[in-house]
Amino acid sequence: MLKHAVIPLLFGAGLLAGAPAAFAASNLVFCSEGSPAGFDPGQYTTGTDFDASAETIFNRLSQFERGSTKVIPGLATSWDVSDDGKTWTFHLREGVKFHTTPYFKPSRDFNADDVLFTFQRMLDKNHPFRKAYPSEFPYFTDMGMDRNIASVEKIDEHSVRFTLNEVDAAFIQNMAMSFASIQSAEYADQLLKQGKPADINQKPIGTGPFVFNKYQKDALIRFKGNKQYWQAGEVKLDNLIFAITTDASVRMQKLKRNECQVTLFPRPADIQPLKADKDLKMPDQAGFNLGYIAYNVMDQIKGSNQPNPLAQLKVRQALDMAVNKPQIIESVYQGAGQLAVNALPPTQWSYDSSIKDAPYDPEKAKQLLKEAGIKEGTEITLWAMPVQRPYNPNAKLMAEMLQADWAKVGIKAKIVSYEWGEYIKRSKGGEQGAMLIGWSGDNGDPDNWLGTLYGCDAVDGNNFSKWCYKPYDDLIKQAKATPDQAKRSELYQQAQHILKQQVPITPIAHSTVYQPMRSTVQDFKISPFGLNSFYGVSVAK
């Protein structure tokens, strides 16, 4: 409680320093749910990190229309594709300014050198900046882009050519994603000369609608509106503040008191009271998301000297059919969730509706565990997220219900949790047994689910099951390199059947996304990707 009590005091102490009133029309406070791990979008994979960096500070060559999955021009005004689909030429926007801050003053506009720096740093482990500041780029590598991009070349100051080894049917969507945010090569050179390359992740410079001003971990992030933004009229706020508030009930109290104007992830029990408040509005939409259990299938879990029971298919099948999904959805989602059967949401093209869940059958689960040689009372770890996400409003409660379900079949689940950044880092390292996790789609393409979450290329990243199965992987790679959408759908549907049979995950639910805000907030659009963008947004007096 003490941690949350600090933030209201910050408002009174001049959170919006220099503003005549805390909530003048050109200021907006967003009650966010967690602290970002850093501000270099290429290094991260979560919406918490992307909201605080990619959606505010940066732009990409292509971008998604706000509130939509439609790709539109960004820092590139247009692009050409060769007949064989392997060469992409981007024509860059002229006159785009990088941010001016106390720690950096650009001497030139955005150009091809910035695109080269951004991608060569991710492609080349011997890149001078990467050697000075060793970094990994999990999303880039999870999608196999480090292997598929053969070269990035500067044609002239405002033209760049990407050459691919294989056709990537989702390439232009991928280039609109957060990890592809364009960095300043000039700023990177300055940091190298100063011997401070790690500042790229703490003192960011971009071309985006908001300029980074200040970060106080677990308390606030301050941004200033970018008055030189290349999209005229799109920045309507002088100040944007993220008030970091991990507790959902505290977020809603702040919203009601007008201490913040937009927030996210209300508890299911709060939805109706919020809808009834005349000073608030609560837009919602069907979630393009999935909450699921990932089973670590490695023979031995990192840090353990015992064989991993989850490596056996029969054990995963048993745990899967021991989960009482309807009960979880009723208690955890409280009417704001749809039972999930498949490894991606039904609104994603290529979804195979013929796939069915194994029936809830604790007795059959016990039999499978016996056949697998698993003794009653065998212990596994069950990791539960410390934060709310769009796909899971209450991971602690869900974990407790799973613990009870699995106890009925003789499996003792020990619930484990860490701070969110640590949770992701440790689980990517393979320390978990079973874990609660989920995903909101990032680009509208099936590969963003079937490749990014379950493919072999993602085993050290977002594939938290550490599951690499060649028959499955061959299908999704073939699909990704197939331009024809109908043929891609057939391949992805075959892959979905294999994934269901091998049980690296148990899908739980797709949740409805609610976005509570003050009625004075104008033109905020819910992102299908679970992100929060504030360009184009204003607050009425």
Short mmCIF file of N, CA and C in Angstrom, two decimals, residues 337-476:
data_model
loop_
_atom_site.label_atom_id
_atom_site.label_comp_id
_atom_site.label_asym_id
_atom_site.label_seq_id
_atom_site.Cartn_x
_atom_site.Cartn_y
_atom_site.Cartn_z
N GLY A 337 -14.47 -13.06 -20.78
CA GLY A 337 -13.55 -13.96 -21.46
C GLY A 337 -14.28 -15.01 -22.26
N GLN A 338 -13.63 -15.47 -23.32
CA GLN A 338 -14.18 -16.52 -24.18
C GLN A 338 -13.26 -17.72 -24.08
N LEU A 339 -13.81 -18.91 -23.87
CA LEU A 339 -13.00 -20.12 -23.73
C LEU A 339 -12.14 -20.33 -24.97
N ALA A 340 -10.85 -20.56 -24.77
CA ALA A 340 -9.91 -20.75 -25.88
C ALA A 340 -9.67 -22.23 -26.10
N VAL A 341 -9.71 -22.63 -27.35
CA VAL A 341 -9.47 -24.02 -27.74
C VAL A 341 -8.14 -24.13 -28.47
N ASN A 342 -7.83 -23.12 -29.23
CA ASN A 342 -6.71 -23.18 -30.16
C ASN A 342 -5.59 -22.26 -29.74
N ALA A 343 -4.48 -22.32 -30.46
CA ALA A 343 -3.26 -21.58 -30.09
C ALA A 343 -3.22 -20.17 -30.63
N LEU A 344 -4.33 -19.69 -31.17
CA LEU A 344 -4.46 -18.32 -31.67
C LEU A 344 -5.93 -17.95 -31.62
N PRO A 345 -6.29 -16.66 -31.68
CA PRO A 345 -7.71 -16.28 -31.51
C PRO A 345 -8.54 -16.57 -32.75
N PRO A 346 -9.85 -16.77 -32.57
CA PRO A 346 -10.73 -17.09 -33.70
C PRO A 346 -10.82 -15.97 -34.73
N THR A 347 -10.46 -14.74 -34.34
CA THR A 347 -10.52 -13.61 -35.28
C THR A 347 -9.29 -13.54 -36.20
N GLN A 348 -8.31 -14.43 -35.97
CA GLN A 348 -7.11 -14.47 -36.82
C GLN A 348 -7.39 -15.33 -38.04
N TRP A 349 -7.17 -14.77 -39.25
CA TRP A 349 -7.39 -15.60 -40.45
C TRP A 349 -6.45 -16.82 -40.39
N SER A 350 -6.95 -17.93 -40.87
CA SER A 350 -6.32 -19.26 -40.85
C SER A 350 -6.68 -20.07 -39.61
N TYR A 351 -7.45 -19.50 -38.68
CA TYR A 351 -7.90 -20.23 -37.49
C TYR A 351 -8.68 -21.47 -37.92
N ASP A 352 -8.36 -22.63 -37.33
CA ASP A 352 -9.03 -23.88 -37.68
C ASP A 352 -10.10 -24.21 -36.64
N SER A 353 -11.35 -23.98 -37.02
CA SER A 353 -12.45 -24.18 -36.06
C SER A 353 -12.82 -25.66 -35.89
N SER A 354 -12.19 -26.55 -36.67
CA SER A 354 -12.49 -27.98 -36.52
C SER A 354 -11.75 -28.58 -35.33
N ILE A 355 -10.78 -27.88 -34.80
CA ILE A 355 -10.00 -28.39 -33.67
C ILE A 355 -10.83 -28.30 -32.38
N LYS A 356 -10.83 -29.37 -31.62
CA LYS A 356 -11.61 -29.40 -30.37
C LYS A 356 -10.69 -29.69 -29.19
N ASP A 357 -11.12 -29.24 -28.01
CA ASP A 357 -10.39 -29.54 -26.79
C ASP A 357 -10.56 -31.01 -26.39
N ALA A 358 -9.54 -31.55 -25.72
CA ALA A 358 -9.74 -32.83 -25.03
C ALA A 358 -10.76 -32.57 -23.91
N PRO A 359 -11.67 -33.51 -23.65
CA PRO A 359 -12.68 -33.27 -22.60
C PRO A 359 -12.04 -33.18 -21.22
N TYR A 360 -12.67 -32.40 -20.34
CA TYR A 360 -12.23 -32.33 -18.94
C TYR A 360 -12.46 -33.70 -18.32
N ASP A 361 -11.38 -34.38 -17.90
CA ASP A 361 -11.50 -35.77 -17.46
C ASP A 361 -10.39 -36.10 -16.45
N PRO A 362 -10.58 -35.75 -15.17
CA PRO A 362 -9.55 -36.02 -14.16
C PRO A 362 -9.19 -37.51 -14.05
N GLU A 363 -10.16 -38.39 -14.23
CA GLU A 363 -9.87 -39.83 -14.10
C GLU A 363 -8.95 -40.30 -15.22
N LYS A 364 -9.22 -39.84 -16.44
CA LYS A 364 -8.33 -40.19 -17.57
C LYS A 364 -6.95 -39.58 -17.35
N ALA A 365 -6.91 -38.38 -16.77
CA ALA A 365 -5.63 -37.71 -16.49
C ALA A 365 -4.81 -38.55 -15.51
N LYS A 366 -5.45 -39.08 -14.47
CA LYS A 366 -4.74 -39.93 -13.51
C LYS A 366 -4.16 -41.16 -14.20
N GLN A 367 -4.94 -41.74 -15.10
CA GLN A 367 -4.49 -42.93 -15.83
C GLN A 367 -3.26 -42.62 -16.68
N LEU A 368 -3.28 -41.47 -17.37
CA LEU A 368 -2.15 -41.08 -18.21
C LEU A 368 -0.89 -40.86 -17.37
N LEU A 369 -1.06 -40.23 -16.21
CA LEU A 369 0.09 -39.99 -15.33
C LEU A 369 0.68 -41.31 -14.84
N LYS A 370 -0.21 -42.27 -14.55
CA LYS A 370 0.24 -43.59 -14.12
C LYS A 370 1.02 -44.28 -15.23
N GLU A 371 0.50 -44.19 -16.45
CA GLU A 371 1.19 -44.79 -17.61
C GLU A 371 2.56 -44.14 -17.83
N ALA A 372 2.67 -42.86 -17.49
CA ALA A 372 3.94 -42.14 -17.66
C ALA A 372 4.92 -42.40 -16.52
N GLY A 373 4.47 -43.17 -15.51
CA GLY A 373 5.35 -43.48 -14.38
C GLY A 373 5.49 -42.34 -13.39
N ILE A 374 4.50 -41.44 -13.37
CA ILE A 374 4.55 -40.28 -12.47
C ILE A 374 3.88 -40.65 -11.15
N LYS A 375 4.62 -40.54 -10.05
CA LYS A 375 4.08 -40.90 -8.74
C LYS A 375 3.16 -39.80 -8.23
N GLU A 376 2.17 -40.21 -7.45
CA GLU A 376 1.27 -39.24 -6.82
C GLU A 376 2.06 -38.35 -5.87
N GLY A 377 1.80 -37.04 -5.91
CA GLY A 377 2.54 -36.10 -5.09
C GLY A 377 3.76 -35.50 -5.77
N THR A 378 3.98 -35.89 -7.04
CA THR A 378 5.09 -35.30 -7.82
C THR A 378 4.91 -33.79 -7.88
N GLU A 379 6.01 -33.07 -7.63
CA GLU A 379 5.94 -31.60 -7.58
C GLU A 379 6.44 -30.97 -8.88
N ILE A 380 5.71 -29.97 -9.35
CA ILE A 380 6.18 -29.12 -10.45
C ILE A 380 6.02 -27.67 -10.00
N THR A 381 6.70 -26.76 -10.68
CA THR A 381 6.46 -25.34 -10.40
C THR A 381 5.43 -24.80 -11.38
N LEU A 382 4.63 -23.88 -10.90
CA LEU A 382 3.64 -23.18 -11.72
C LEU A 382 3.88 -21.69 -11.55
N TRP A 383 4.39 -21.06 -12.58
CA TRP A 383 4.72 -19.64 -12.51
C TRP A 383 3.49 -18.80 -12.82
N ALA A 384 3.29 -17.76 -12.00
CA ALA A 384 2.13 -16.88 -12.16
C ALA A 384 2.61 -15.43 -12.30
N MET A 385 2.10 -14.73 -13.30
CA MET A 385 2.51 -13.36 -13.56
C MET A 385 2.16 -12.44 -12.39
N PRO A 386 3.03 -11.45 -12.11
CA PRO A 386 2.75 -10.52 -11.02
C PRO A 386 1.89 -9.33 -11.47
N VAL A 387 1.60 -9.24 -12.75
CA VAL A 387 0.87 -8.07 -13.29
C VAL A 387 -0.36 -8.53 -14.06
N GLN A 388 -1.31 -7.63 -14.21
CA GLN A 388 -2.43 -7.88 -15.10
C GLN A 388 -1.99 -7.69 -16.53
N ARG A 389 -2.51 -8.50 -17.42
CA ARG A 389 -2.27 -8.33 -18.84
C ARG A 389 -3.63 -8.38 -19.54
N PRO A 390 -3.71 -7.94 -20.80
CA PRO A 390 -5.01 -7.97 -21.49
C PRO A 390 -5.61 -9.38 -21.53
N TYR A 391 -4.74 -10.39 -21.59
CA TYR A 391 -5.20 -11.78 -21.73
C TYR A 391 -5.42 -12.49 -20.40
N ASN A 392 -5.05 -11.85 -19.28
CA ASN A 392 -5.22 -12.50 -17.98
C ASN A 392 -5.38 -11.45 -16.89
N PRO A 393 -6.62 -11.25 -16.41
CA PRO A 393 -6.86 -10.20 -15.41
C PRO A 393 -6.41 -10.55 -14.00
N ASN A 394 -6.16 -11.84 -13.73
CA ASN A 394 -5.81 -12.23 -12.37
C ASN A 394 -5.04 -13.55 -12.39
N ALA A 395 -3.75 -13.47 -12.66
CA ALA A 395 -2.93 -14.69 -12.78
C ALA A 395 -2.80 -15.42 -11.45
N LYS A 396 -2.80 -14.69 -10.35
CA LYS A 396 -2.67 -15.34 -9.03
C LYS A 396 -3.86 -16.26 -8.77
N LEU A 397 -5.08 -15.75 -9.03
CA LEU A 397 -6.27 -16.58 -8.83
C LEU A 397 -6.27 -17.77 -9.80
N MET A 398 -5.88 -17.51 -11.06
CA MET A 398 -5.85 -18.61 -12.02
C MET A 398 -4.88 -19.69 -11.56
N ALA A 399 -3.71 -19.29 -11.07
CA ALA A 399 -2.71 -20.26 -10.60
C ALA A 399 -3.25 -21.08 -9.43
N GLU A 400 -3.95 -20.43 -8.53
CA GLU A 400 -4.51 -21.13 -7.38
C GLU A 400 -5.55 -22.16 -7.83
N MET A 401 -6.34 -21.80 -8.84
CA MET A 401 -7.35 -22.73 -9.35
C MET A 401 -6.70 -23.91 -10.09
N LEU A 402 -5.65 -23.64 -10.83
CA LEU A 402 -4.91 -24.71 -11.50
C LEU A 402 -4.25 -25.63 -10.48
N GLN A 403 -3.71 -25.02 -9.44
CA GLN A 403 -3.08 -25.80 -8.36
C GLN A 403 -4.10 -26.79 -7.78
N ALA A 404 -5.32 -26.32 -7.57
CA ALA A 404 -6.38 -27.20 -7.03
C ALA A 404 -6.78 -28.27 -8.04
N ASP A 405 -6.90 -27.88 -9.32
CA ASP A 405 -7.25 -28.86 -10.37
C ASP A 405 -6.21 -29.97 -10.45
N TRP A 406 -4.95 -29.60 -10.44
CA TRP A 406 -3.88 -30.59 -10.61
C TRP A 406 -3.69 -31.44 -9.35
N ALA A 407 -4.00 -30.85 -8.19
CA ALA A 407 -3.93 -31.64 -6.95
C ALA A 407 -4.90 -32.82 -7.00
N LYS A 408 -6.02 -32.62 -7.70
CA LYS A 408 -7.03 -33.68 -7.81
C LYS A 408 -6.52 -34.90 -8.60
N VAL A 409 -5.48 -34.69 -9.40
CA VAL A 409 -4.94 -35.82 -10.18
C VAL A 409 -3.56 -36.23 -9.65
N GLY A 410 -3.18 -35.68 -8.48
CA GLY A 410 -1.96 -36.14 -7.82
C GLY A 410 -0.71 -35.34 -8.13
N ILE A 411 -0.85 -34.18 -8.77
CA ILE A 411 0.30 -33.32 -9.07
C ILE A 411 0.30 -32.14 -8.11
N LYS A 412 1.42 -31.93 -7.46
CA LYS A 412 1.55 -30.83 -6.50
C LYS A 412 2.24 -29.66 -7.21
N ALA A 413 1.48 -28.59 -7.43
CA ALA A 413 2.03 -27.42 -8.13
C ALA A 413 2.44 -26.36 -7.11
N LYS A 414 3.72 -25.98 -7.16
CA LYS A 414 4.23 -24.91 -6.29
C LYS A 414 4.19 -23.61 -7.07
N ILE A 415 3.40 -22.63 -6.59
CA ILE A 415 3.24 -21.35 -7.31
C ILE A 415 4.45 -20.46 -7.07
N VAL A 416 5.00 -19.93 -8.16
CA VAL A 416 6.20 -19.09 -8.14
C VAL A 416 5.89 -17.79 -8.88
N SER A 417 6.42 -16.67 -8.39
CA SER A 417 6.27 -15.41 -9.12
C SER A 417 7.50 -14.54 -8.91
N TYR A 418 7.72 -13.63 -9.85
CA TYR A 418 8.80 -12.66 -9.78
C TYR A 418 8.29 -11.33 -10.30
N GLU A 419 9.04 -10.27 -10.06
CA GLU A 419 8.76 -8.98 -10.70
C GLU A 419 8.71 -9.22 -12.22
N TRP A 420 7.87 -8.48 -12.94
CA TRP A 420 7.53 -8.78 -14.33
C TRP A 420 8.75 -8.92 -15.24
N GLY A 421 9.68 -7.97 -15.16
CA GLY A 421 10.87 -8.05 -16.01
C GLY A 421 11.69 -9.29 -15.71
N GLU A 422 11.81 -9.61 -14.43
CA GLU A 422 12.55 -10.80 -14.01
C GLU A 422 11.81 -12.07 -14.42
N TYR A 423 10.50 -12.04 -14.32
CA TYR A 423 9.65 -13.18 -14.72
C TYR A 423 9.91 -13.55 -16.18
N ILE A 424 9.91 -12.54 -17.05
CA ILE A 424 10.14 -12.78 -18.47
C ILE A 424 11.57 -13.26 -18.71
N LYS A 425 12.52 -12.60 -18.09
CA LYS A 425 13.95 -12.93 -18.29
C LYS A 425 14.25 -14.37 -17.85
N ARG A 426 13.79 -14.74 -16.65
CA ARG A 426 14.07 -16.08 -16.13
C ARG A 426 13.37 -17.17 -16.94
N SER A 427 12.14 -16.88 -17.37
CA SER A 427 11.41 -17.90 -18.13
C SER A 427 11.99 -18.08 -19.53
N LYS A 428 12.50 -17.00 -20.12
CA LYS A 428 13.19 -17.15 -21.41
C LYS A 428 14.46 -17.99 -21.24
N GLY A 429 15.02 -17.94 -20.01
CA GLY A 429 16.19 -18.76 -19.70
C GLY A 429 15.86 -20.21 -19.38
N GLY A 430 14.57 -20.52 -19.23
CA GLY A 430 14.16 -21.92 -19.04
C GLY A 430 14.09 -22.40 -17.61
N GLU A 431 13.89 -21.48 -16.64
CA GLU A 431 13.85 -21.88 -15.23
C GLU A 431 12.48 -22.39 -14.78
N GLN A 432 11.43 -22.13 -15.57
CA GLN A 432 10.06 -22.44 -15.16
C GLN A 432 9.69 -23.90 -15.44
N GLY A 433 8.63 -24.35 -14.73
CA GLY A 433 8.02 -25.63 -15.08
C GLY A 433 6.86 -25.33 -16.02
N ALA A 434 5.65 -25.29 -15.45
CA ALA A 434 4.50 -24.74 -16.18
C ALA A 434 4.43 -23.26 -15.85
N MET A 435 3.93 -22.45 -16.78
CA MET A 435 3.84 -21.01 -16.49
C MET A 435 2.63 -20.41 -17.16
N LEU A 436 2.08 -19.38 -16.51
CA LEU A 436 1.00 -18.60 -17.10
C LEU A 436 1.62 -17.46 -17.90
N ILE A 437 1.16 -17.34 -19.12
CA ILE A 437 1.66 -16.30 -20.01
C ILE A 437 0.55 -16.04 -21.03
N GLY A 438 0.80 -15.21 -21.99
CA GLY A 438 -0.20 -14.96 -23.03
C GLY A 438 0.36 -14.03 -24.07
N TRP A 439 -0.50 -13.59 -24.96
CA TRP A 439 -0.04 -12.82 -26.11
C TRP A 439 -1.19 -12.01 -26.67
N SER A 440 -0.88 -10.78 -27.06
CA SER A 440 -1.78 -10.00 -27.90
C SER A 440 -1.10 -9.89 -29.25
N GLY A 441 -1.84 -10.17 -30.31
CA GLY A 441 -1.24 -10.15 -31.65
C GLY A 441 -0.58 -8.82 -31.94
N ASP A 442 0.53 -8.88 -32.68
CA ASP A 442 1.31 -7.67 -32.94
C ASP A 442 1.25 -7.19 -34.38
N ASN A 443 0.78 -8.03 -35.30
CA ASN A 443 0.79 -7.55 -36.69
C ASN A 443 -0.33 -8.10 -37.57
N GLY A 444 -1.26 -8.87 -36.99
CA GLY A 444 -2.40 -9.35 -37.77
C GLY A 444 -2.11 -10.56 -38.64
N ASP A 445 -0.88 -11.12 -38.54
CA ASP A 445 -0.51 -12.26 -39.39
C ASP A 445 -0.41 -13.53 -38.53
N PRO A 446 -0.83 -14.70 -39.08
CA PRO A 446 -0.76 -15.94 -38.29
C PRO A 446 0.64 -16.28 -37.80
N ASP A 447 1.67 -15.89 -38.57
CA ASP A 447 3.03 -16.20 -38.15
C ASP A 447 3.37 -15.55 -36.81
N ASN A 448 2.71 -14.43 -36.51
CA ASN A 448 2.97 -13.73 -35.25
C ASN A 448 2.52 -14.57 -34.05
N TRP A 449 1.69 -15.56 -34.30
CA TRP A 449 1.30 -16.52 -33.25
C TRP A 449 2.08 -17.82 -33.43
N LEU A 450 1.91 -18.44 -34.59
CA LEU A 450 2.38 -19.82 -34.78
C LEU A 450 3.88 -19.92 -34.91
N GLY A 451 4.53 -18.84 -35.39
CA GLY A 451 5.98 -18.82 -35.45
C GLY A 451 6.59 -18.19 -34.21
N THR A 452 6.10 -17.00 -33.85
CA THR A 452 6.69 -16.22 -32.76
C THR A 452 6.56 -16.92 -31.40
N LEU A 453 5.48 -17.68 -31.20
CA LEU A 453 5.24 -18.27 -29.88
C LEU A 453 5.61 -19.75 -29.79
N TYR A 454 5.59 -20.46 -30.92
CA TYR A 454 5.74 -21.92 -30.83
C TYR A 454 6.79 -22.48 -31.80
N GLY A 455 7.45 -21.61 -32.58
CA GLY A 455 8.42 -22.07 -33.56
C GLY A 455 9.80 -22.31 -32.97
N CYS A 456 10.62 -23.08 -33.67
CA CYS A 456 11.97 -23.40 -33.19
C CYS A 456 12.84 -22.15 -33.07
N ASP A 457 12.65 -21.18 -33.98
CA ASP A 457 13.47 -19.96 -33.93
C ASP A 457 13.23 -19.16 -32.65
N ALA A 458 12.10 -19.41 -31.99
CA ALA A 458 11.72 -18.62 -30.81
C ALA A 458 12.00 -19.32 -29.49
N VAL A 459 12.73 -20.44 -29.52
CA VAL A 459 12.96 -21.22 -28.31
C VAL A 459 13.71 -20.43 -27.23
N ASP A 460 14.57 -19.52 -27.62
CA ASP A 460 15.28 -18.69 -26.63
C ASP A 460 14.56 -17.37 -26.37
N GLY A 461 13.35 -17.23 -26.93
CA GLY A 461 12.61 -15.99 -26.78
C GLY A 461 11.21 -16.25 -26.28
N ASN A 462 10.21 -15.96 -27.14
CA ASN A 462 8.81 -16.04 -26.71
C ASN A 462 8.21 -17.45 -26.73
N ASN A 463 8.97 -18.43 -27.17
CA ASN A 463 8.52 -19.82 -27.09
C ASN A 463 8.86 -20.33 -25.70
N PHE A 464 7.99 -20.02 -24.74
CA PHE A 464 8.26 -20.32 -23.33
C PHE A 464 8.17 -21.82 -23.03
N SER A 465 7.61 -22.60 -23.95
CA SER A 465 7.56 -24.04 -23.78
C SER A 465 8.89 -24.70 -24.14
N LYS A 466 9.76 -23.96 -24.84
CA LYS A 466 11.04 -24.50 -25.33
C LYS A 466 10.79 -25.71 -26.23
N TRP A 467 9.67 -25.66 -26.95
CA TRP A 467 9.20 -26.77 -27.78
C TRP A 467 9.66 -26.55 -29.22
N CYS A 468 10.43 -27.48 -29.75
CA CYS A 468 10.89 -27.40 -31.14
C CYS A 468 10.60 -28.74 -31.80
N TYR A 469 9.64 -28.75 -32.71
CA TYR A 469 9.15 -29.99 -33.32
C TYR A 469 9.21 -29.82 -34.83
N LYS A 470 10.11 -30.56 -35.49
CA LYS A 470 10.42 -30.30 -36.89
C LYS A 470 9.20 -30.40 -37.83
N PRO A 471 8.33 -31.40 -37.70
CA PRO A 471 7.18 -31.43 -38.63
C PRO A 471 6.32 -30.15 -38.56
N TYR A 472 6.17 -29.63 -37.35
CA TYR A 472 5.44 -28.37 -37.16
C TYR A 472 6.22 -27.20 -37.75
N ASP A 473 7.50 -27.15 -37.42
CA ASP A 473 8.32 -26.01 -37.84
C ASP A 473 8.45 -25.93 -39.36
N ASP A 474 8.54 -27.08 -40.01
CA ASP A 474 8.63 -27.09 -41.48
C ASP A 474 7.37 -26.47 -42.10
N LEU A 475 6.22 -26.78 -41.52
CA LEU A 475 4.95 -26.26 -42.05
C LEU A 475 4.86 -24.73 -41.90
N ILE A 476 5.21 -24.21 -40.72
CA ILE A 476 5.06 -22.76 -40.53
C ILE A 476 6.08 -21.98 -41.35
#
